[in-house]
């Protein structure tokens, strides 16, 4: 006797029980739904691909705040006195970021702050020495009370500040 293929015509010749008939009817009833499922998935994928540009505009990745340089505030500037030595100035303000090799009498303190999702802010503060003693300072940081100076600092971003002479005791 010749062997019949396992999944060939043999399925059609077997007598169906009632459960097999019900199962066959359920499968054939769901076939139209399955045939619509694939095109619906493809259409949804294509529509989602079109909306990626708008999603990218609304969802912004996290960006860290970047701080570079020497932070010099008004409290530090108010501690400076005319006639201070370089070591004293370095103690108050920290090591300068830029030391001009052509003019050794000038130290520059540059501070740059770039918030993750904002405009960068840059401050420049220069210290000038005569005979290794502090003579004057220039920059966009004012000496004195921080609250009072905040309003005037917005008006003038760069200003020359006269350092008072060291008081003799």
mmCIF file of N, CA and C in Angstrom, residues 89-155:
data_model
loop_
_atom_site.group_PDB
_atom_site.id
_atom_site.type_symbol
_atom_site.label_atom_id
_atom_site.label_comp_id
_atom_site.label_asym_id
_atom_site.label_seq_id
_atom_site.Cartn_x
_atom_site.Cartn_y
_atom_site.Cartn_z
ATOM 1 N N UNK A 89 45.129 88.175 45.575
ATOM 2 C CA UNK A 89 44.079 88.175 44.553
ATOM 3 C C UNK A 89 43.762 86.743 44.133
ATOM 4 N N UNK A 90 44.789 85.922 43.990
ATOM 5 C CA UNK A 90 44.574 84.519 43.620
ATOM 6 C C UNK A 90 43.796 83.792 44.717
ATOM 7 N N UNK A 91 44.039 84.143 45.973
ATOM 8 C CA UNK A 91 43.313 83.526 47.079
ATOM 9 C C UNK A 91 41.831 83.903 47.038
ATOM 10 N N UNK A 92 41.537 85.165 46.696
ATOM 11 C CA UNK A 92 40.151 85.632 46.685
ATOM 12 C C UNK A 92 39.406 85.132 45.451
ATOM 13 N N UNK A 93 39.995 85.273 44.271
ATOM 14 C CA UNK A 93 39.295 84.966 43.023
ATOM 15 C C UNK A 93 39.591 83.581 42.466
ATOM 16 N N UNK A 94 40.667 82.967 42.896
ATOM 17 C CA UNK A 94 41.062 81.683 42.324
ATOM 18 C C UNK A 94 42.107 81.890 41.241
ATOM 19 N N UNK A 95 42.595 80.792 40.710
ATOM 20 C CA UNK A 95 43.598 80.862 39.647
ATOM 21 C C UNK A 95 42.940 81.379 38.374
ATOM 22 N N UNK A 96 43.542 82.369 37.706
ATOM 23 C CA UNK A 96 42.910 82.917 36.497
ATOM 24 C C UNK A 96 42.894 81.906 35.361
ATOM 25 N N UNK A 97 41.859 82.002 34.543
ATOM 26 C CA UNK A 97 41.728 81.108 33.398
ATOM 27 C C UNK A 97 42.712 81.489 32.306
ATOM 28 N N UNK A 98 42.886 82.790 32.099
ATOM 29 C CA UNK A 98 43.774 83.273 31.041
ATOM 30 C C UNK A 98 44.805 84.212 31.657
ATOM 31 N N UNK A 99 46.071 83.893 31.455
ATOM 32 C CA UNK A 99 47.169 84.787 31.842
ATOM 33 C C UNK A 99 47.861 85.177 30.547
ATOM 34 N N UNK A 100 47.821 86.468 30.236
ATOM 35 C CA UNK A 100 48.387 86.956 28.979
ATOM 36 C C UNK A 100 49.913 86.890 29.054
ATOM 37 N N UNK A 101 50.528 86.167 28.116
ATOM 38 C CA UNK A 101 51.987 86.026 28.149
ATOM 39 C C UNK A 101 52.688 87.283 27.654
ATOM 40 N N UNK A 102 51.992 88.119 26.891
ATOM 41 C CA UNK A 102 52.605 89.344 26.383
ATOM 42 C C UNK A 102 52.446 90.501 27.362
ATOM 43 N N UNK A 103 51.396 90.451 28.176
ATOM 44 C CA UNK A 103 51.182 91.471 29.203
ATOM 45 C C UNK A 103 50.993 90.741 30.529
ATOM 46 N N UNK A 104 52.051 90.627 31.271
ATOM 47 C CA UNK A 104 51.998 89.858 32.519
ATOM 48 C C UNK A 104 51.278 90.605 33.639
ATOM 49 N N UNK A 105 50.871 91.838 33.373
ATOM 50 C CA UNK A 105 50.197 92.606 34.416
ATOM 51 C C UNK A 105 48.672 92.451 34.352
ATOM 52 N N UNK A 106 48.184 91.500 33.568
ATOM 53 C CA UNK A 106 46.735 91.337 33.395
ATOM 54 C C UNK A 106 46.342 89.873 33.590
ATOM 55 N N UNK A 107 45.297 89.651 34.389
ATOM 56 C CA UNK A 107 44.692 88.323 34.542
ATOM 57 C C UNK A 107 43.243 88.418 34.097
ATOM 58 N N UNK A 108 42.808 87.437 33.348
ATOM 59 C CA UNK A 108 41.423 87.403 32.877
ATOM 60 C C UNK A 108 40.705 86.200 33.480
ATOM 61 N N UNK A 109 39.547 86.468 34.029
ATOM 62 C CA UNK A 109 38.670 85.425 34.566
ATOM 63 C C UNK A 109 37.452 85.359 33.646
ATOM 64 N N UNK A 110 37.346 84.282 32.904
ATOM 65 C CA UNK A 110 36.249 84.114 31.948
ATOM 66 C C UNK A 110 35.347 83.003 32.460
ATOM 67 N N UNK A 111 34.053 83.277 32.457
ATOM 68 C CA UNK A 111 33.070 82.285 32.901
ATOM 69 C C UNK A 111 31.993 82.178 31.837
ATOM 70 N N UNK A 112 31.687 80.956 31.455
ATOM 71 C CA UNK A 112 30.651 80.720 30.448
ATOM 72 C C UNK A 112 29.674 79.694 31.002
ATOM 73 N N UNK A 113 28.380 80.033 30.926
ATOM 74 C CA UNK A 113 27.321 79.138 31.396
ATOM 75 C C UNK A 113 26.346 78.916 30.255
ATOM 76 N N UNK A 114 26.173 77.655 29.872
ATOM 77 C CA UNK A 114 25.221 77.303 28.816
ATOM 78 C C UNK A 114 24.173 76.386 29.420
ATOM 79 N N UNK A 115 22.962 76.919 29.668
ATOM 80 C CA UNK A 115 21.910 76.033 30.153
ATOM 81 C C UNK A 115 21.521 75.038 29.067
ATOM 82 N N UNK A 116 20.978 73.916 29.465
ATOM 83 C CA UNK A 116 20.642 72.863 28.513
ATOM 84 C C UNK A 116 19.728 73.330 27.401
ATOM 85 N N UNK A 117 18.713 74.103 27.720
ATOM 86 C CA UNK A 117 17.762 74.561 26.707
ATOM 87 C C UNK A 117 17.632 76.074 26.750
ATOM 88 N N UNK A 118 18.728 76.770 26.704
ATOM 89 C CA UNK A 118 18.664 78.222 26.763
ATOM 90 C C UNK A 118 19.844 78.872 26.083
ATOM 91 N N UNK A 119 19.880 80.179 26.213
ATOM 92 C CA UNK A 119 20.951 80.960 25.613
ATOM 93 C C UNK A 119 22.178 80.960 26.520
ATOM 94 N N UNK A 120 23.368 80.887 25.938
ATOM 95 C CA UNK A 120 24.577 80.908 26.774
ATOM 96 C C UNK A 120 24.834 82.300 27.348
ATOM 97 N N UNK A 121 25.460 82.318 28.501
ATOM 98 C CA UNK A 121 25.820 83.567 29.174
ATOM 99 C C UNK A 121 27.322 83.548 29.413
ATOM 100 N N UNK A 122 27.981 84.668 29.112
ATOM 101 C CA UNK A 122 29.429 84.738 29.294
ATOM 102 C C UNK A 122 29.768 85.980 30.104
ATOM 103 N N UNK A 123 30.669 85.798 31.079
ATOM 104 C CA UNK A 123 31.160 86.903 31.896
ATOM 105 C C UNK A 123 32.673 86.966 31.763
ATOM 106 N N UNK A 124 33.175 88.190 31.656
ATOM 107 C CA UNK A 124 34.619 88.406 31.576
ATOM 108 C C UNK A 124 34.988 89.407 32.660
ATOM 109 N N UNK A 125 35.995 89.059 33.432
ATOM 110 C CA UNK A 125 36.462 89.919 34.512
ATOM 111 C C UNK A 125 37.976 89.966 34.434
ATOM 112 N N UNK A 126 38.536 91.169 34.314
ATOM 113 C CA UNK A 126 39.985 91.335 34.160
ATOM 114 C C UNK A 126 40.552 92.074 35.363
ATOM 115 N N UNK A 127 41.712 91.618 35.797
ATOM 116 C CA UNK A 127 42.410 92.209 36.938
ATOM 117 C C UNK A 127 43.743 92.738 36.428
ATOM 118 N N UNK A 128 44.067 94.012 36.753
ATOM 119 C CA UNK A 128 45.299 94.644 36.284
ATOM 120 C C UNK A 128 46.217 94.946 37.472
ATOM 121 N N UNK A 129 47.492 94.672 37.258
ATOM 122 C CA UNK A 129 48.501 94.877 38.302
ATOM 123 C C UNK A 129 49.521 95.911 37.831
ATOM 124 N N UNK A 130 50.044 96.670 38.765
ATOM 125 C CA UNK A 130 51.173 97.565 38.536
ATOM 126 C C UNK A 130 52.171 97.267 39.648
ATOM 127 N N UNK A 131 53.390 96.884 39.256
ATOM 128 C CA UNK A 131 54.443 96.494 40.200
ATOM 129 C C UNK A 131 53.966 95.367 41.128
ATOM 130 N N UNK A 132 53.299 94.383 40.545
ATOM 131 C CA UNK A 132 52.771 93.204 41.257
ATOM 132 C C UNK A 132 51.784 93.553 42.365
ATOM 133 N N UNK A 133 51.143 94.703 42.261
ATOM 134 C CA UNK A 133 50.093 95.104 43.196
ATOM 135 C C UNK A 133 48.833 95.408 42.385
ATOM 136 N N UNK A 134 47.677 95.091 42.957
ATOM 137 C CA UNK A 134 46.401 95.303 42.268
ATOM 138 C C UNK A 134 46.178 96.786 42.039
ATOM 139 N N UNK A 135 45.922 97.154 40.768
ATOM 140 C CA UNK A 135 45.679 98.551 40.415
ATOM 141 C C UNK A 135 44.195 98.788 40.168
ATOM 142 N N UNK A 136 43.615 98.074 39.206
ATOM 143 C CA UNK A 136 42.190 98.221 38.925
ATOM 144 C C UNK A 136 41.661 96.943 38.276
ATOM 145 N N UNK A 137 40.337 96.867 38.208
ATOM 146 C CA UNK A 137 39.669 95.712 37.602
ATOM 147 C C UNK A 137 38.663 96.215 36.578
ATOM 148 N N UNK A 138 38.388 95.375 35.583
ATOM 149 C CA UNK A 138 37.375 95.670 34.570
ATOM 150 C C UNK A 138 36.528 94.429 34.375
ATOM 151 N N UNK A 139 35.294 94.644 33.998
ATOM 152 C CA UNK A 139 34.452 93.497 33.694
ATOM 153 C C UNK A 139 32.984 93.802 33.855
ATOM 154 N N UNK A 140 32.203 92.763 33.710
ATOM 155 C CA UNK A 140 30.761 92.925 33.800
ATOM 156 C C UNK A 140 30.219 92.435 35.137
ATOM 157 N N UNK A 141 31.058 92.445 36.161
ATOM 158 C CA UNK A 141 30.641 92.090 37.518
ATOM 159 C C UNK A 141 30.908 93.301 38.397
ATOM 160 N N UNK A 142 29.910 93.716 39.131
ATOM 161 C CA UNK A 142 30.029 94.909 39.961
ATOM 162 C C UNK A 142 30.361 94.543 41.397
ATOM 163 N N UNK A 143 31.093 95.413 42.051
ATOM 164 C CA UNK A 143 31.362 95.225 43.477
ATOM 165 C C UNK A 143 30.213 95.829 44.264
ATOM 166 N N UNK A 144 29.928 95.262 45.404
ATOM 167 C CA UNK A 144 28.880 95.812 46.248
ATOM 168 C C UNK A 144 27.771 94.821 46.507
ATOM 169 N N UNK A 145 26.570 95.370 46.787
ATOM 170 C CA UNK A 145 25.412 94.552 47.141
ATOM 171 C C UNK A 145 24.893 93.818 45.897
ATOM 172 N N UNK A 146 24.752 92.511 45.939
ATOM 173 C CA UNK A 146 24.324 91.763 44.757
ATOM 174 C C UNK A 146 22.933 92.137 44.256
ATOM 175 N N UNK A 147 21.989 92.473 45.154
ATOM 176 C CA UNK A 147 20.636 92.797 44.702
ATOM 177 C C UNK A 147 20.589 94.139 43.983
ATOM 178 N N UNK A 148 21.304 95.112 44.497
ATOM 179 C CA UNK A 148 21.307 96.430 43.871
ATOM 180 C C UNK A 148 22.016 96.399 42.524
ATOM 181 N N UNK A 149 23.072 95.644 42.441
ATOM 182 C CA UNK A 149 23.870 95.621 41.224
ATOM 183 C C UNK A 149 23.224 94.808 40.113
ATOM 184 N N UNK A 150 22.290 93.932 40.451
ATOM 185 C CA UNK A 150 21.684 93.076 39.420
ATOM 186 C C UNK A 150 20.918 93.904 38.396
ATOM 187 N N UNK A 151 20.207 94.934 38.847
ATOM 188 C CA UNK A 151 19.443 95.759 37.923
ATOM 189 C C UNK A 151 20.357 96.587 37.024
ATOM 190 N N UNK A 152 21.374 97.185 37.588
ATOM 191 C CA UNK A 152 22.272 98.004 36.776
ATOM 192 C C UNK A 152 23.188 97.152 35.908
ATOM 193 N N UNK A 153 23.410 95.908 36.298
ATOM 194 C CA UNK A 153 24.266 95.031 35.488
ATOM 195 C C UNK A 153 23.598 94.709 34.157
ATOM 196 N N UNK A 154 22.289 94.606 34.145
ATOM 197 C CA UNK A 154 21.583 94.348 32.898
ATOM 198 C C UNK A 154 21.716 95.533 31.948
ATOM 199 N N UNK A 155 21.763 96.761 32.488
ATOM 200 C CA UNK A 155 21.880 97.941 31.641
ATOM 201 C C UNK A 155 23.270 98.038 31.015
#
